[in-house]
CSV table of C-alpha atoms in Angstrom, one decimal:
chain,number,residue,atom,x,y,z
A,1,THR,CA,57.4,203.1,15.0
A,2,PHE,CA,59.6,203.1,18.1
A,3,ASP,CA,63.3,203.5,18.3
A,4,CYS,CA,64.5,201.0,20.9
A,5,SER,CA,68.2,201.0,20.0
A,6,SER,CA,69.4,202.9,23.1
A,7,ARG,CA,67.0,202.2,26.0
A,8,SER,CA,64.6,199.8,27.5
A,9,GLU,CA,61.1,200.8,28.3
A,10,THR,CA,57.6,199.6,28.5
A,11,LEU,CA,55.2,201.1,25.9
A,12,LEU,CA,51.5,201.3,26.3
A,13,PHE,CA,49.5,201.6,23.0
A,14,ALA,CA,46.3,200.5,21.3
A,15,PHE,CA,45.8,198.5,18.1
A,16,GLN,CA,42.8,197.3,16.1
A,17,LEU,CA,42.1,193.7,15.2
A,18,PRO,CA,39.8,192.9,12.3
A,19,GLY,CA,36.2,193.6,13.2
A,20,THR,CA,36.8,197.0,14.9
A,21,VAL,CA,37.9,195.4,18.2
A,22,TRP,CA,40.3,197.8,20.0
A,23,LEU,CA,42.8,196.3,22.5
A,24,LEU,CA,44.9,198.2,25.1
A,25,CYS,CA,48.3,196.5,25.1
A,26,CYS,CA,51.6,196.6,27.0
A,27,VAL,CA,54.8,196.0,25.0
A,28,SER,CA,58.2,195.6,26.5
A,29,ALA,CA,60.8,197.2,24.2
A,30,SER,CA,64.4,196.0,24.8
A,31,PRO,CA,67.6,197.5,23.2
A,32,CYS,CA,67.8,196.1,19.7
A,33,PRO,CA,70.8,196.7,17.5
A,34,ALA,CA,69.1,195.3,14.4
A,35,SER,CA,67.8,197.9,11.9
A,36,PRO,CA,64.0,198.1,11.2
A,37,SER,CA,64.6,197.0,7.6
A,38,GLN,CA,65.5,193.5,8.7
A,39,GLY,CA,61.9,192.9,9.8
A,40,LYS,CA,62.8,189.9,12.0
A,41,ARG,CA,61.9,188.9,15.5
A,42,SER,CA,64.8,186.7,16.6
A,43,SER,CA,63.1,184.4,19.2
A,44,VAL,CA,60.0,183.8,21.2
A,45,SER,CA,61.5,185.3,24.3
A,46,GLN,CA,62.3,188.6,22.4
A,47,LEU,CA,58.9,188.8,20.7
A,48,PRO,CA,57.0,191.8,22.0
A,49,VAL,CA,53.9,189.7,22.7
A,50,VAL,CA,50.7,191.6,23.3
A,51,GLU,CA,49.2,191.0,26.7
A,52,MET,CA,46.2,192.5,28.5
A,53,ALA,CA,47.3,195.1,31.0
A,54,GLY,CA,46.0,194.5,34.6
A,55,VAL,CA,46.8,193.1,38.0
A,56,SER,CA,45.7,190.1,40.0
A,57,GLU,CA,42.2,190.5,41.3
A,58,ASP,CA,43.0,188.3,44.3
A,59,SER,CA,45.9,190.6,45.2
A,60,VAL,CA,43.7,193.6,44.9
A,61,LEU,CA,41.0,192.0,47.1
A,62,GLU,CA,43.6,190.9,49.7
A,63,GLY,CA,45.0,194.4,49.8
A,64,GLU,CA,41.6,195.9,50.5
A,65,LEU,CA,41.1,193.3,53.3
A,66,THR,CA,44.4,194.1,55.0
A,67,CYS,CA,44.7,196.3,58.1
A,68,SER,CA,47.1,199.1,57.5
A,69,VAL,CA,48.4,198.9,61.1
A,70,CYS,CA,49.3,195.2,61.5
A,71,LEU,CA,49.4,194.4,57.8
A,72,GLU,CA,47.3,191.3,58.2
A,73,LEU,CA,43.8,190.3,57.2
A,74,PHE,CA,41.2,192.2,59.3
A,75,GLN,CA,40.4,190.6,62.7
A,76,ASP,CA,37.2,192.0,64.2
A,77,PRO,CA,37.4,195.3,62.1
A,78,HIS,CA,35.9,198.4,63.6
A,79,LEU,CA,35.0,201.7,62.0
A,80,LEU,CA,36.2,205.2,62.8
A,81,ALA,CA,34.1,208.3,62.2
A,82,CYS,CA,36.4,209.2,59.3
A,83,GLY,CA,35.4,206.1,57.4
A,84,HIS,CA,38.6,204.0,57.8
A,85,SER,CA,38.5,200.5,59.4
A,86,PHE,CA,41.1,198.7,61.5
A,87,CYS,CA,41.4,195.7,63.7
A,88,LEU,CA,39.9,196.3,67.1
A,89,ARG,CA,43.2,195.3,68.9
A,90,CYS,CA,45.1,197.7,66.6
A,91,LEU,CA,42.7,200.6,67.4
A,92,GLU,CA,43.0,199.8,71.1
A,93,GLY,CA,46.8,199.9,70.8
A,94,VAL,CA,46.7,203.3,68.9
A,95,ARG,CA,44.4,204.7,71.6
A,96,LYS,CA,46.6,203.6,74.4
A,97,LYS,CA,49.6,205.2,72.9
A,98,ALA,CA,47.8,208.5,72.3
A,99,GLN,CA,48.9,211.5,74.4
A,100,GLY,CA,46.0,213.4,75.8
A,101,SER,CA,42.3,212.9,75.2
A,102,ARG,CA,42.5,212.4,71.4
A,103,PHE,CA,44.3,210.1,69.0
A,104,ARG,CA,44.9,210.3,65.2
A,105,CYS,CA,43.6,207.9,62.5
A,106,PRO,CA,46.6,205.9,61.2
A,107,GLU,CA,45.3,206.4,57.7
A,108,CYS,CA,44.2,210.0,57.2
A,109,ARG,CA,45.5,211.4,60.6
A,110,GLU,CA,42.1,212.8,61.5
A,111,THR,CA,41.7,213.2,65.3
A,112,HIS,CA,39.2,211.3,67.4
A,113,ARG,CA,38.2,211.2,71.0
A,114,CYS,CA,39.8,208.5,73.1
A,115,SER,CA,36.7,208.2,75.2
A,116,GLY,CA,34.5,207.3,72.2
A,117,SER,CA,33.4,203.8,71.3
A,118,PHE,CA,34.2,202.0,68.0
A,119,GLN,CA,31.5,200.7,65.7
A,120,LYS,CA,32.0,197.2,64.3
A,121,ASN,CA,32.1,197.0,60.5
A,122,TYR,CA,30.0,193.8,60.1
A,123,LYS,CA,30.1,193.7,56.3
A,124,LEU,CA,33.9,194.0,56.1
A,125,ALA,CA,34.2,191.4,58.9
A,126,ASN,CA,32.0,188.9,57.0
A,127,ILE,CA,33.9,189.4,53.7
A,128,ALA,CA,37.3,189.1,55.4
A,129,GLU,CA,36.2,186.0,57.3
A,130,ASP,CA,34.9,184.4,54.1
A,131,TYR,CA,38.1,185.2,52.3
A,132,ARG,CA,40.2,183.7,55.1
A,133,ARG,CA,38.0,180.6,55.3
A,134,ARG,CA,38.2,179.9,51.6
A,135,GLY,CA,41.9,180.7,51.5
A,136,CYS,CA,41.3,182.1,47.9
A,137,PRO,CA,43.0,179.1,46.3
A,138,ALA,CA,44.9,180.0,43.1
A,139,ARG,CA,43.3,178.7,39.9
A,140,GLU,CA,44.9,175.6,38.5
A,141,PRO,CA,47.0,176.3,35.4
A,142,PRO,CA,45.4,175.1,32.2
A,143,PRO,CA,46.8,172.0,30.6
A,144,PRO,CA,49.5,172.5,28.0
A,145,VAL,CA,48.3,173.1,24.4
A,146,PRO,CA,50.0,170.7,21.9
A,147,CYS,CA,51.7,172.1,18.8
A,148,ASP,CA,49.6,171.6,15.7
A,149,PHE,CA,52.7,171.1,13.4
A,150,CYS,CA,54.6,168.5,15.5
A,151,PRO,CA,54.0,164.8,14.3
A,152,PRO,CA,51.6,162.7,16.3
A,153,GLY,CA,53.3,161.1,19.3
A,154,LYS,CA,56.0,163.7,19.4
A,155,GLN,CA,54.0,166.8,20.0
A,156,VAL,CA,55.5,169.4,22.4
A,157,ALA,CA,53.8,172.2,24.3
A,158,ALA,CA,52.8,175.1,22.1
A,159,ALA,CA,54.6,178.5,22.7
A,160,LYS,CA,52.1,180.7,20.8
A,161,THR,CA,48.8,180.6,19.0
A,162,CYS,CA,48.2,182.5,15.8
A,163,LEU,CA,44.7,184.0,15.8
A,164,LYS,CA,44.7,184.5,12.1
A,165,CYS,CA,46.0,181.0,11.1
A,166,GLU,CA,44.1,179.5,14.0
A,167,VAL,CA,47.0,177.1,14.9
A,168,SER,CA,49.2,176.6,18.0
A,169,MET,CA,53.0,176.4,17.5
A,170,CYS,CA,55.9,175.3,19.5
A,171,ALA,CA,59.1,177.4,19.8
A,172,GLU,CA,60.6,175.7,16.7
A,173,HIS,CA,57.5,176.0,14.5
A,174,VAL,CA,56.7,179.6,15.5
A,175,LYS,CA,60.0,180.8,14.0
A,176,PRO,CA,58.5,181.5,10.5
A,177,HIS,CA,55.9,183.8,12.1
A,178,LEU,CA,58.7,185.6,13.9
A,179,GLU,CA,61.1,185.9,11.0
A,180,ARG,CA,59.1,186.2,7.7
A,181,PRO,CA,57.5,189.6,6.8
A,182,ALA,CA,54.4,187.8,5.4
A,183,PHE,CA,53.4,186.8,9.0
A,184,ARG,CA,54.2,190.2,10.6
A,185,GLU,CA,50.6,191.2,10.8
A,186,HIS,CA,49.4,187.9,12.3
A,187,PRO,CA,48.4,188.4,16.0
A,188,LEU,CA,50.2,186.0,18.3
A,189,THR,CA,48.8,185.2,21.8
A,190,GLU,CA,49.5,182.8,24.6
A,191,PRO,CA,48.6,179.2,23.7
A,192,LEU,CA,44.8,178.6,23.3
A,193,GLY,CA,43.3,175.2,23.4
A,194,ASP,CA,39.8,176.1,22.3
A,195,VAL,CA,40.5,178.0,19.1
A,196,LYS,CA,37.9,175.9,17.1
A,197,GLU,CA,35.2,176.6,19.7
A,198,ARG,CA,35.7,180.3,19.2
A,199,LYS,CA,34.6,180.1,15.5
A,200,CYS,CA,31.1,180.4,14.1
A,201,PRO,CA,30.1,177.0,12.7
A,202,GLU,CA,27.8,178.7,10.1
A,203,HIS,CA,30.3,181.3,8.7
A,204,ASP,CA,33.6,179.7,9.7
A,205,GLU,CA,34.7,183.1,11.3
A,206,ALA,CA,36.0,183.8,14.8
A,207,PHE,CA,33.5,185.0,17.4
A,208,ARG,CA,34.1,188.7,17.9
A,209,TYR,CA,30.8,190.0,19.1
A,210,TYR,CA,28.0,189.1,21.6
A,211,CYS,CA,24.3,189.3,20.8
A,212,ALA,CA,22.6,190.7,23.9
A,213,ASP,CA,19.1,189.8,22.6
A,214,ASP,CA,19.9,186.1,22.2
A,215,GLY,CA,22.7,185.8,24.7
A,216,VAL,CA,25.2,184.1,22.3
A,217,CYS,CA,28.5,184.9,20.8
A,218,VAL,CA,28.4,185.8,17.1
A,219,CYS,CA,30.8,186.5,14.2
A,220,THR,CA,31.0,189.5,12.0
A,221,ALA,CA,28.8,187.9,9.3
A,222,CYS,CA,26.1,187.1,11.9
A,223,THR,CA,25.7,190.7,12.7
A,224,VAL,CA,24.7,191.7,9.2
A,225,GLU,CA,22.7,188.6,8.1
A,226,GLY,CA,20.7,185.9,9.6
A,227,ARG,CA,18.6,185.9,12.8
A,228,HIS,CA,21.0,188.2,14.7
A,229,ALA,CA,20.7,191.1,12.2
A,230,GLY,CA,19.3,194.2,13.8
A,231,HIS,CA,19.9,192.9,17.3
A,232,THR,CA,21.8,194.6,20.1
A,233,ILE,CA,25.4,193.7,19.3
A,234,LYS,CA,28.4,194.3,21.6
A,235,THR,CA,32.1,193.3,21.6
A,236,LEU,CA,32.9,190.4,23.8
A,237,LYS,CA,35.0,192.6,26.1
A,238,ASN,CA,32.2,195.1,26.5
A,239,ALA,CA,29.6,192.4,27.0
A,240,MET,CA,31.7,190.9,29.8
A,241,LYS,CA,32.3,194.3,31.3
A,242,ASP,CA,28.5,195.2,31.2
A,243,LEU,CA,27.5,191.8,32.7
A,244,LYS,CA,30.0,192.2,35.5
A,245,GLN,CA,29.0,195.7,36.3
A,246,ASP,CA,25.3,195.6,35.7
A,247,ARG,CA,24.5,192.0,37.0
A,248,LEU,CA,27.2,190.4,39.0
A,249,GLN,CA,28.3,193.4,41.1
A,250,PRO,CA,24.7,194.2,42.2
A,251,GLN,CA,24.2,190.5,42.9
A,252,LEU,CA,27.4,190.4,44.9
A,253,GLN,CA,26.2,193.4,47.0
A,254,ARG,CA,22.8,191.6,47.5
A,255,ALA,CA,24.6,188.5,48.6
A,256,VAL,CA,26.6,190.5,51.1
A,257,ARG,CA,23.5,192.3,52.5
A,258,LYS,CA,21.6,189.0,52.8
A,259,LEU,CA,24.6,187.3,54.5
A,260,ALA,CA,24.6,190.2,57.0
A,261,GLN,CA,20.9,189.6,57.7
A,262,THR,CA,21.6,185.9,58.1
A,263,GLU,CA,24.3,186.7,60.6
A,264,LYS,CA,21.9,188.9,62.5
A,265,GLU,CA,19.5,186.0,62.7
A,266,LEU,CA,22.2,183.7,64.0
A,267,GLN,CA,23.1,186.3,66.6
A,268,LYS,CA,19.4,186.4,67.6
A,269,HIS,CA,19.3,182.7,67.8
A,270,SER,CA,22.3,182.6,70.1
A,271,LYS,CA,20.6,185.4,72.2
A,272,HIS,CA,17.4,183.5,72.5
A,273,GLU,CA,19.1,180.2,73.2
A,274,GLY,CA,21.2,181.8,75.9
A,275,ALA,CA,18.2,183.5,77.4
A,276,ALA,CA,16.3,180.2,77.5
A,277,GLN,CA,19.2,178.5,79.1
A,278,ARG,CA,19.5,181.2,81.7
A,279,PHE,CA,15.8,180.8,82.5
A,280,VAL,CA,16.3,177.1,83.1
A,281,GLU,CA,19.4,177.7,85.3
A,282,GLU,CA,17.6,180.4,87.4
A,283,ALA,CA,14.6,178.2,87.8
A,284,GLU,CA,16.7,175.3,88.9
A,285,GLN,CA,18.5,177.5,91.3
A,286,GLN,CA,15.3,178.6,92.9
A,287,VAL,CA,14.1,175.1,93.0
A,288,GLY,CA,17.3,174.1,94.7
A,289,VAL,CA,16.7,176.8,97.4
A,290,LEU,CA,13.3,175.3,97.9
A,291,GLY,CA,14.8,171.9,98.1
A,292,GLU,CA,17.2,172.9,100.9
A,293,GLN,CA,14.3,174.2,102.9
A,294,LEU,CA,12.0,171.3,102.5
A,295,GLN,CA,14.7,168.7,102.5
A,296,GLU,CA,13.6,165.1,102.0
A,297,GLN,CA,9.9,165.8,102.1
A,298,LEU,CA,10.0,167.7,98.8
A,299,ASP,CA,12.1,165.3,96.7
A,300,GLY,CA,9.1,164.4,94.6
A,301,PHE,CA,7.9,168.0,94.4
A,302,LEU,CA,11.3,169.2,93.2
A,303,SER,CA,11.4,166.5,90.5
A,304,ALA,CA,7.9,167.6,89.3
A,305,LEU,CA,9.0,171.3,89.3
A,306,ARG,CA,12.1,170.5,87.1
A,307,GLU,CA,9.9,168.7,84.6
A,308,CYS,CA,7.5,171.6,84.4
A,309,VAL,CA,10.3,174.2,83.9
A,310,ARG,CA,11.9,172.2,81.1
A,311,ALA,CA,8.6,171.4,79.4
A,312,HIS,CA,7.5,175.0,79.2
A,313,SER,CA,10.9,176.8,78.7
A,314,GLY,CA,10.8,176.8,74.9
A,315,THR,CA,14.2,175.1,74.6
A,316,GLY,CA,12.8,172.1,72.6
A,317,PRO,CA,13.1,171.2,68.9
A,318,GLU,CA,11.7,174.5,67.7
A,319,LEU,CA,15.0,176.3,68.4
A,320,GLN,CA,16.9,173.6,66.5
A,321,GLU,CA,14.6,173.8,63.6
A,322,ASN,CA,15.0,177.6,63.5
A,323,LEU,CA,18.8,177.2,63.5
A,324,SER,CA,18.6,174.7,60.6
A,325,ARG,CA,16.5,177.1,58.5
A,326,ILE,CA,18.8,180.0,59.1
A,327,SER,CA,21.9,177.9,58.4
A,328,GLN,CA,20.4,176.7,55.1
A,329,ASP,CA,19.9,180.4,54.1
A,330,ARG,CA,23.5,181.2,55.0
A,331,GLU,CA,24.8,178.2,53.1
A,332,ARG,CA,22.7,179.1,50.0
A,333,LEU,CA,23.9,182.7,50.1
A,334,GLN,CA,27.5,181.7,50.6
A,335,GLU,CA,27.3,179.4,47.6
A,336,ALA,CA,25.9,182.3,45.5
A,337,HIS,CA,28.5,184.7,46.9
A,338,SER,CA,31.3,182.3,45.9
A,339,GLY,CA,29.8,181.6,42.5
A,340,ILE,CA,29.6,185.3,41.7
A,341,GLU,CA,33.2,185.9,42.9
A,342,THR,CA,34.4,183.0,40.7
A,343,LEU,CA,32.6,184.6,37.7
A,344,LEU,CA,34.1,188.0,38.5
A,345,GLN,CA,37.6,186.5,38.5
A,346,GLU,CA,37.2,185.1,35.0
A,347,ASN,CA,39.0,187.3,32.4
A,348,ASP,CA,38.4,185.2,29.3
A,349,PRO,CA,35.3,186.7,27.7
A,350,PHE,CA,34.3,183.5,25.9
A,351,ARG,CA,34.6,181.2,29.0
A,352,PHE,CA,33.0,183.9,31.2
A,353,LEU,CA,29.9,184.1,29.0
A,354,GLN,CA,29.6,180.3,28.9
A,355,GLU,CA,29.9,180.0,32.6
A,356,TYR,CA,27.7,183.0,33.2
A,357,HIS,CA,24.7,181.6,31.3
A,358,THR,CA,25.1,178.3,33.1
A,359,ALA,CA,25.0,179.8,36.5
A,360,ALA,CA,23.0,183.0,36.0
A,361,LYS,CA,19.6,181.5,36.5
A,362,ARG,CA,20.7,179.5,39.6
A,363,LEU,CA,22.4,182.6,41.2
A,364,SER,CA,19.3,184.8,40.5
A,365,SER,CA,17.0,182.2,42.0
A,366,SER,CA,19.1,181.9,45.1
A,367,LEU,CA,19.2,185.6,45.7
A,368,LYS,CA,15.5,186.1,45.1
A,369,MET,CA,14.6,183.6,47.8
A,370,ARG,CA,13.4,185.4,50.9
A,371,LEU,CA,15.3,184.8,54.1
A,372,CYS,CA,13.7,182.7,56.8
A,373,VAL,CA,12.4,184.9,59.7
A,374,PRO,CA,11.7,182.2,62.4
A,375,ASP,CA,8.8,182.0,64.7
A,376,TRP,CA,10.6,182.0,68.0
A,377,PRO,CA,9.0,179.9,70.7
A,378,THR,CA,7.7,181.5,73.9
A,379,VAL,CA,7.8,180.3,77.5
A,380,GLU,CA,4.3,178.8,78.3
A,381,ARG,CA,4.1,180.8,81.5
A,382,GLU,CA,0.4,180.2,82.3
A,383,GLU,CA,0.7,176.5,81.8
A,384,LEU,CA,3.8,176.4,83.9
A,385,ARG,CA,2.1,178.3,86.6
A,386,GLU,CA,-1.0,176.0,86.6
A,387,SER,CA,1.2,172.9,86.7
A,388,MET,CA,3.3,174.1,89.5
A,389,GLU,CA,0.3,175.3,91.6
A,390,ALA,CA,-1.4,171.9,91.1
A,391,ARG,CA,1.5,170.2,92.7
A,392,VAL,CA,1.7,172.8,95.5
A,393,GLU,CA,-1.8,172.0,96.5
A,394,GLU,CA,-0.7,168.4,97.2
A,395,PHE,CA,1.4,169.7,100.1
A,396,GLU,CA,0.3,170.8,103.5
A,397,SER,CA,-0.9,174.4,104.0
A,398,GLU,CA,2.2,175.4,106.0
A,399,LEU,CA,4.3,175.0,102.9
A,400,ARG,CA,2.2,177.2,100.6
A,401,LEU,CA,3.9,180.5,101.5
A,402,THR,CA,7.4,179.2,100.6
A,403,THR,CA,6.3,177.5,97.4
A,404,ASN,CA,4.3,180.5,96.1
A,405,ASP,CA,7.4,182.8,96.6
A,406,ILE,CA,9.5,180.4,94.5
A,407,ILE,CA,6.9,180.3,91.8
A,408,SER,CA,6.5,184.1,91.6
A,409,SER,CA,10.3,184.4,91.3
A,410,VAL,CA,10.5,181.8,88.5
A,411,CYS,CA,7.6,183.2,86.4
A,412,ALA,CA,8.2,186.9,86.9
A,413,GLU,CA,8.2,188.9,83.5
A,414,ASN,CA,10.1,192.0,82.6
A,415,ASP,CA,7.6,194.2,80.7
A,416,GLU,CA,10.2,196.8,79.8
A,417,GLU,CA,12.6,194.3,78.2
A,418,GLU,CA,9.7,192.7,76.4
A,419,ALA,CA,8.6,196.0,74.8
A,420,GLU,CA,12.2,196.8,73.6
A,421,GLU,CA,12.5,193.3,72.0
A,422,ASP,CA,9.2,193.8,70.2
A,423,GLU,CA,10.4,197.1,68.8
A,424,GLU,CA,13.6,195.5,67.6
A,425,ASP,CA,11.7,192.7,65.8
A,426,GLU,CA,9.5,195.2,64.0
A,427,ASP,CA,12.4,197.3,62.8
A,428,PHE,CA,14.2,194.3,61.5
A,429,GLU,CA,11.2,193.0,59.6
A,430,GLU,CA,10.7,196.4,58.0
A,431,ASP,CA,14.3,196.7,56.9
A,432,SER,CA,14.2,193.1,55.5
A,433,GLU,CA,11.1,193.8,53.5
A,434,ALA,CA,12.4,197.1,52.2
A,435,SER,CA,15.6,195.5,51.1
A,436,ASP,CA,13.7,192.7,49.3
A,437,ASP,CA,11.5,195.3,47.5
A,438,ASP,CA,14.6,197.3,46.4
A,439,GLU,CA,16.2,194.2,45.1
A,440,ASP,CA,13.1,193.2,43.1
A,441,ASP,CA,13.1,196.7,41.5
A,442,GLU,CA,16.7,196.2,40.4
A,443,ASP,CA,15.8,192.9,38.8
A,444,ASP,CA,12.9,194.5,36.8
A,445,GLY,CA,15.2,197.2,35.3
A,446,ASP,CA,18.1,195.0,34.1
A,447,GLU,CA,18.7,194.8,30.3
A,448,TYR,CA,19.6,191.1,30.4
A,449,ASP,CA,16.3,190.0,32.1
A,450,ASP,CA,14.9,188.9,28.7
A,451,ASN,CA,17.2,185.9,28.9
A,452,GLU,CA,16.7,185.0,32.5
A,453,ASP,CA,13.0,185.8,33.5
A,454,GLU,CA,11.7,183.0,35.5
A,455,GLU,CA,8.8,182.8,37.9
A,456,GLU,CA,10.2,183.1,41.4
A,457,GLU,CA,10.1,179.9,43.3
A,458,THR,CA,7.6,179.8,46.1
A,459,THR,CA,8.2,177.7,49.2
A,460,SER,CA,6.8,177.7,52.6
A,461,GLU,CA,9.8,179.7,53.8
A,462,GLU,CA,9.3,182.4,51.2
A,463,GLU,CA,5.6,183.1,50.7
A,464,VAL,CA,4.8,184.6,54.1
A,465,PRO,CA,7.5,185.9,56.5
A,466,LEU,CA,7.2,184.2,59.8
A,467,ARG,CA,6.4,186.4,62.8
A,468,VAL,CA,9.2,186.5,65.3
A,469,ARG,CA,8.3,185.6,68.9
A,470,LYS,CA,10.7,186.1,71.8
A,471,ILE,CA,11.3,184.2,75.0
A,472,ARG,CA,10.4,186.6,77.8
A,473,PHE,CA,11.7,186.7,81.3
C-alpha cells in the first residue's frame, strides 16, 4: 500500500499473475485526495496501468551506432588502441587539433600517438551502413481493437483488455472494472486483438507456458496432464529470453561474420578486376608505342596484338559469374540478418514464438550455407606469348628486336607479388573453414536443435570450396 496523497512518483514493483508468472512493472502514482477505503479508480487516464519497463530497441541501437564526436551515424569508423571507434574525419580533426605528438581519446581521454595509423572497424561500418540503408522504419501501429460490449455497427476502439474476463472494453464500458471492488484484482492491459488465440483449445485456459520439447505454447493444465506432462516447461517470457540469447544472438553474430567475409570477397573481386583492367591498359600502351614506331606497316599486327591481349587477360564472363555468386551470398546473409533483427525487436512472447518457428528453419539453413570462394581466372600467358610470337614471325627480321621487347614487357611476371597473394589466399581459406567449423559446433550444442534438425542443403557452391586463383602481372 502506497500513500500517494502528497507527492507524485514512479514506483517499481513486482506482482504475480495466476500460474506463478512474475512481472516487473512500473506504476505512476499521482497525488490522490481520495481515501483508500473508497476503492475506486476514477478514469482510464488515472488508472495505474501496468506496463513492461524498457526502452526502444531502435533508439538503443542508434545510440550505439552514433559517433560521440559529430553525434551522427558512423561514417567510415576507425578504431583506437583503447577500443573506442569514431568517424575517420572526426579522428583526423582531433589529431590536427592536438598539441604536441600525442592526442587524447574523446571518450576515455587515453593518450595516443599522432603519428600512428587508425585501423578501420569493418564490422561496425557494415552494421552502421546496413542500419542507414534500411532506415530502421518504425513498426506500423496495430489496428484498433473494437469494444466487445458496444452494439454491432457502433463499436468504438477499446481502451483496455481484461485478461481475466478476456474481453476488450472502450472507455465507457471499462468504468465498472475501474470503480467496482469486485473487479479490483482483474489485470488490465493495453487492447489485445488476439485474446482468443492465446487460449488453449483443449482446456480453455490462457497460454502461460512454453513446452521446449514440442516447441508450442501450453496452459497450466497441459503441464500436469496430457502429452506435455514431464516435458521441459518454461514461462513465455523466459522462453523468449532464452531463444533470443541462445539462438538469435549467436545467429546474428554469425551473420555479421559472414557478411564481413562477403565484403572481403567483394573487395578481392574489385582488386582483381582492377588488376586485369590495368593489365589491358598497360598492354595497349605498349602496343601503341610499337604502333608509333612501325606506323602504317603494323596496323594489322597491332589489331592482332589487341585481340590476343583481350582474349587472354582473364576479364571475360568468369569475373562476372564470380561477382554474381558473391552478391547472392551477400543478399542471402543480409536477408537472414534483417530477419533475425526483426525477431529480436518483437516483444510480444506469443507473436515472437509464432514468427520464430516460421523463420527459424529458413534462417538456420541460410547461415549454414558455405560462402562461395570463387576460382579466379588467370592470364593465359603462355598462349598469349605463342599467339604474339606467331604474328611476329610474319614480319621481316629487322622488326623482330622491337616486337620481342614489347612482348617481354607485356608478359613479364612479378614473382614476389604472386607469392604474397598466394599466402593471403591460404590464410583467408583457413580462417573461413575454421569459422564454419566453430559455427557447426555451436549448432550441435543448442538445446532447441530437436525442433530444427535438418540435413544441411548441399549445392555445388557448398560441397567443395573453390580454389582461389589470382591474375598475375
